[in-house]
Amino acid sequence: SRACLPSYLETITVPHELFVIDNGSTDDTVSWLREVSTLPQVTDTLRLAKNNPAEALNLGLSRCSGRLLHIMENDYQYLEGWDLEIVALFDEIQQLGQLALFKGKARFHASNHEGKIWLARQNVCTTSVLRRDLFFEAGVRVKGHYLGNRYPNDHDLSMQVIKAGYLVAWPNRDL
């Protein structure tokens, strides 16, 4: 969290809302969250009493008003221009429903779509960007059950996007 958030704040250039959620931490995250809540770029901070990743992510998403929803877990760092590239891809590819923020391994790729994205064989990771209407109109939600060693269930999230009629993809490069 202490590396992810600064990376995000230093690279985000598009208008955005930022909800930081403490998912039942038992370390000094609570005091760090108090500090973070004073940053002008942070829309709100929330704290769950117990660890429930799916509940935390859905709570944050439910408060968003933007046309794109970014699910940001705390183990990523962002590269310059990532946000502009994501917005451009969603603008250019109207069928794009979910996009990961790193290109993923070749074995996870199906075909290259328009030379801009790699369609996912099945799913992308939970840290991704979704179209707003998938959450607010199609009822796509992060589920809280395990699939293998993944929690929340990123496979189910991507399958919901596909069932709603949208593409799930990896970018051509790490963002």
mmCIF file of C-alpha atoms in Angstrom:
data_model
loop_
_atom_site.group_PDB
_atom_site.id
_atom_site.type_symbol
_atom_site.label_atom_id
_atom_site.label_comp_id
_atom_site.label_asym_id
_atom_site.label_seq_id
_atom_site.Cartn_x
_atom_site.Cartn_y
_atom_site.Cartn_z
ATOM 1 C CA SER A 1 0.000 0.000 0.000
ATOM 2 C CA ARG A 2 2.792 2.403 0.895
ATOM 3 C CA ALA A 3 4.418 1.925 -2.530
ATOM 4 C CA CYS A 4 1.241 1.488 -4.581
ATOM 5 C CA LEU A 5 -0.595 4.649 -3.541
ATOM 6 C CA PRO A 6 2.285 7.087 -4.188
ATOM 7 C CA SER A 7 2.868 5.421 -7.563
ATOM 8 C CA TYR A 8 -0.790 5.959 -8.442
ATOM 9 C CA LEU A 9 -0.884 9.553 -7.200
ATOM 10 C CA GLU A 10 2.331 10.459 -9.044
ATOM 11 C CA THR A 11 1.076 9.113 -12.384
ATOM 12 C CA ILE A 12 -2.681 9.742 -12.514
ATOM 13 C CA THR A 13 -3.498 12.692 -14.777
ATOM 14 C CA VAL A 14 -7.145 12.143 -15.729
ATOM 15 C CA PRO A 15 -10.036 13.320 -13.534
ATOM 16 C CA HIS A 16 -10.691 10.627 -10.946
ATOM 17 C CA GLU A 17 -12.121 9.662 -7.584
ATOM 18 C CA LEU A 18 -10.029 7.666 -5.153
ATOM 19 C CA PHE A 19 -11.524 5.575 -2.383
ATOM 20 C CA VAL A 20 -8.947 3.962 -0.104
ATOM 21 C CA ILE A 21 -10.281 1.002 1.850
ATOM 22 C CA ASP A 22 -8.635 -0.655 4.823
ATOM 23 C CA ASN A 23 -9.775 -4.237 4.615
ATOM 24 C CA GLY A 24 -9.581 -5.229 8.281
ATOM 25 C CA SER A 25 -5.858 -4.621 8.758
ATOM 26 C CA THR A 26 -4.329 -5.565 12.081
ATOM 27 C CA ASP A 27 -1.064 -3.635 11.722
ATOM 28 C CA ASP A 28 -0.393 0.124 11.668
ATOM 29 C CA THR A 29 -2.483 0.601 8.512
ATOM 30 C CA VAL A 30 -5.188 2.376 10.523
ATOM 31 C CA SER A 31 -2.845 5.237 11.455
ATOM 32 C CA TRP A 32 -1.467 5.364 7.897
ATOM 33 C CA LEU A 33 -5.046 5.540 6.605
ATOM 34 C CA ARG A 34 -5.681 8.595 8.806
ATOM 35 C CA GLU A 35 -2.703 10.298 7.163
ATOM 36 C CA VAL A 36 -3.866 9.288 3.672
ATOM 37 C CA SER A 37 -7.370 10.637 4.322
ATOM 38 C CA THR A 38 -5.962 14.171 4.494
ATOM 39 C CA LEU A 39 -4.509 14.047 0.973
ATOM 40 C CA PRO A 40 -6.508 16.228 -1.439
ATOM 41 C CA GLN A 41 -6.462 13.510 -4.125
ATOM 42 C CA VAL A 42 -8.264 11.038 -1.850
ATOM 43 C CA THR A 43 -12.042 11.212 -2.165
ATOM 44 C CA ASP A 44 -12.729 9.124 0.930
ATOM 45 C CA THR A 45 -11.245 6.446 3.175
ATOM 46 C CA LEU A 46 -13.234 3.519 4.470
ATOM 47 C CA ARG A 47 -12.457 0.810 6.988
ATOM 48 C CA LEU A 48 -13.907 -2.683 7.219
ATOM 49 C CA ALA A 49 -13.750 -4.428 10.578
ATOM 50 C CA LYS A 50 -12.818 -7.789 9.061
ATOM 51 C CA ASN A 51 -10.931 -8.865 5.966
ATOM 52 C CA ASN A 52 -13.328 -9.410 3.061
ATOM 53 C CA PRO A 53 -11.745 -8.418 -0.282
ATOM 54 C CA ALA A 54 -14.926 -8.810 -2.332
ATOM 55 C CA GLU A 55 -16.985 -6.688 0.056
ATOM 56 C CA ALA A 56 -14.261 -4.030 0.175
ATOM 57 C CA LEU A 57 -13.961 -3.787 -3.606
ATOM 58 C CA ASN A 58 -17.722 -3.732 -4.213
ATOM 59 C CA LEU A 59 -18.147 -1.056 -1.527
ATOM 60 C CA GLY A 60 -15.566 1.152 -3.189
ATOM 61 C CA LEU A 61 -16.977 0.594 -6.671
ATOM 62 C CA SER A 62 -20.505 1.408 -5.495
ATOM 63 C CA ARG A 63 -19.370 4.918 -4.555
ATOM 64 C CA CYS A 64 -17.802 5.727 -7.923
ATOM 65 C CA SER A 65 -19.390 8.125 -10.375
ATOM 66 C CA GLY A 66 -16.921 7.918 -13.286
ATOM 67 C CA ARG A 67 -17.518 6.153 -16.597
ATOM 68 C CA LEU A 68 -14.610 3.783 -15.939
ATOM 69 C CA LEU A 69 -14.055 1.943 -12.657
ATOM 70 C CA HIS A 70 -10.530 1.032 -11.647
ATOM 71 C CA ILE A 71 -10.126 -1.834 -9.199
ATOM 72 C CA MET A 72 -6.761 -1.228 -7.583
ATOM 73 C CA GLU A 73 -5.316 -3.808 -5.251
ATOM 74 C CA ASN A 74 -2.320 -2.698 -3.204
ATOM 75 C CA ASP A 75 0.466 -4.647 -4.894
ATOM 76 C CA TYR A 76 0.890 -2.682 -8.136
ATOM 77 C CA GLN A 77 2.972 0.276 -9.243
ATOM 78 C CA TYR A 78 1.950 2.464 -12.149
ATOM 79 C CA LEU A 79 3.929 3.747 -15.135
ATOM 80 C CA GLU A 80 3.681 7.248 -16.621
ATOM 81 C CA GLY A 81 0.794 7.532 -19.078
ATOM 82 C CA TRP A 82 -1.039 4.398 -17.940
ATOM 83 C CA ASP A 83 -4.257 6.311 -17.318
ATOM 84 C CA LEU A 84 -4.333 8.065 -20.698
ATOM 85 C CA GLU A 85 -3.680 4.784 -22.487
ATOM 86 C CA ILE A 86 -6.499 3.030 -20.626
ATOM 87 C CA VAL A 87 -8.991 5.797 -21.409
ATOM 88 C CA ALA A 88 -7.933 5.778 -25.081
ATOM 89 C CA LEU A 89 -8.368 1.998 -25.352
ATOM 90 C CA PHE A 90 -11.874 2.135 -23.875
ATOM 91 C CA ASP A 91 -12.733 5.029 -26.218
ATOM 92 C CA GLU A 92 -11.383 3.211 -29.277
ATOM 93 C CA ILE A 93 -12.747 -0.274 -28.549
ATOM 94 C CA GLN A 94 -16.419 0.082 -27.694
ATOM 95 C CA GLN A 95 -16.799 -3.651 -26.892
ATOM 96 C CA LEU A 96 -14.000 -3.529 -24.289
ATOM 97 C CA GLY A 97 -15.465 -4.296 -20.878
ATOM 98 C CA GLN A 98 -12.486 -5.190 -18.654
ATOM 99 C CA LEU A 99 -8.805 -4.423 -19.143
ATOM 100 C CA ALA A 100 -5.889 -5.542 -16.975
ATOM 101 C CA LEU A 101 -3.070 -3.094 -16.260
ATOM 102 C CA PHE A 102 -0.200 -5.361 -17.260
ATOM 103 C CA LYS A 103 0.189 -7.454 -20.382
ATOM 104 C CA GLY A 104 0.152 -10.807 -18.644
ATOM 105 C CA LYS A 105 1.840 -13.974 -19.825
ATOM 106 C CA ALA A 106 1.480 -15.102 -23.432
ATOM 107 C CA ARG A 107 -0.264 -18.302 -22.315
ATOM 108 C CA PHE A 108 -3.144 -16.131 -21.005
ATOM 109 C CA HIS A 109 -3.616 -14.417 -24.388
ATOM 110 C CA ALA A 110 -6.048 -15.540 -27.050
ATOM 111 C CA SER A 111 -5.792 -13.315 -30.143
ATOM 112 C CA ASN A 112 -4.604 -9.770 -30.632
ATOM 113 C CA HIS A 113 -7.554 -7.447 -31.176
ATOM 114 C CA GLU A 114 -7.048 -4.535 -33.590
ATOM 115 C CA GLY A 115 -3.324 -4.549 -32.735
ATOM 116 C CA LYS A 116 -4.200 -2.817 -29.443
ATOM 117 C CA ILE A 117 -5.068 -5.461 -26.836
ATOM 118 C CA TRP A 118 -4.756 -9.188 -26.234
ATOM 119 C CA LEU A 119 -8.089 -10.871 -25.683
ATOM 120 C CA ALA A 120 -7.980 -13.028 -22.573
ATOM 121 C CA ARG A 121 -8.261 -16.787 -22.963
ATOM 122 C CA GLN A 122 -10.507 -16.750 -19.913
ATOM 123 C CA ASN A 123 -9.863 -13.998 -17.402
ATOM 124 C CA VAL A 124 -7.604 -11.183 -16.304
ATOM 125 C CA CYS A 125 -6.570 -10.280 -12.780
ATOM 126 C CA THR A 126 -8.849 -8.426 -10.381
ATOM 127 C CA THR A 127 -6.732 -5.268 -10.640
ATOM 128 C CA SER A 128 -8.320 -3.956 -13.799
ATOM 129 C CA VAL A 129 -10.558 -1.290 -15.277
ATOM 130 C CA LEU A 130 -14.251 -1.899 -16.005
ATOM 131 C CA ARG A 131 -16.914 0.044 -17.825
ATOM 132 C CA ARG A 132 -19.235 1.687 -15.319
ATOM 133 C CA ASP A 133 -22.385 0.184 -16.799
ATOM 134 C CA LEU A 134 -21.124 -3.324 -16.076
ATOM 135 C CA PHE A 135 -21.270 -2.641 -12.342
ATOM 136 C CA PHE A 136 -24.268 -0.322 -12.162
ATOM 137 C CA GLU A 137 -26.478 -1.729 -14.927
ATOM 138 C CA ALA A 138 -25.389 -5.322 -15.611
ATOM 139 C CA GLY A 139 -24.853 -6.163 -11.925
ATOM 140 C CA VAL A 140 -21.274 -7.406 -12.305
ATOM 141 C CA ARG A 141 -19.766 -7.873 -8.839
ATOM 142 C CA VAL A 142 -16.522 -9.090 -7.333
ATOM 143 C CA LYS A 143 -17.230 -12.442 -5.699
ATOM 144 C CA GLY A 144 -15.638 -13.524 -2.453
ATOM 145 C CA HIS A 145 -15.070 -17.221 -2.890
ATOM 146 C CA TYR A 146 -11.755 -18.836 -3.655
ATOM 147 C CA LEU A 147 -10.815 -20.312 -7.018
ATOM 148 C CA GLY A 148 -7.481 -22.033 -6.650
ATOM 149 C CA ASN A 149 -5.304 -19.603 -4.720
ATOM 150 C CA ARG A 150 -7.035 -16.450 -5.963
ATOM 151 C CA TYR A 151 -9.230 -14.393 -3.690
ATOM 152 C CA PRO A 152 -11.245 -12.532 -4.718
ATOM 153 C CA ASN A 153 -12.302 -14.675 -7.648
ATOM 154 C CA ASP A 154 -10.937 -12.857 -10.704
ATOM 155 C CA HIS A 155 -12.097 -15.679 -13.008
ATOM 156 C CA ASP A 156 -15.726 -15.136 -12.024
ATOM 157 C CA LEU A 157 -15.399 -11.365 -12.443
ATOM 158 C CA SER A 158 -14.148 -11.732 -16.025
ATOM 159 C CA MET A 159 -16.781 -14.371 -16.833
ATOM 160 C CA GLN A 160 -19.507 -11.947 -15.716
ATOM 161 C CA VAL A 161 -18.078 -9.298 -18.062
ATOM 162 C CA ILE A 162 -18.046 -11.765 -20.966
ATOM 163 C CA LYS A 163 -21.629 -12.896 -20.204
ATOM 164 C CA ALA A 164 -22.666 -9.234 -20.342
ATOM 165 C CA GLY A 165 -21.385 -9.171 -23.945
ATOM 166 C CA TYR A 166 -18.054 -7.399 -23.528
ATOM 167 C CA LEU A 167 -14.409 -8.201 -24.220
ATOM 168 C CA VAL A 168 -11.937 -9.026 -21.457
ATOM 169 C CA ALA A 169 -8.355 -8.173 -22.345
ATOM 170 C CA TRP A 170 -4.720 -7.594 -21.504
ATOM 171 C CA PRO A 171 -2.956 -4.477 -22.814
ATOM 172 C CA ASN A 172 -0.125 -4.856 -25.329
ATOM 173 C CA ARG A 173 2.324 -3.534 -22.743
ATOM 174 C CA ASP A 174 2.576 -3.166 -18.980
ATOM 175 C CA LEU A 175 0.947 -0.004 -17.722
#
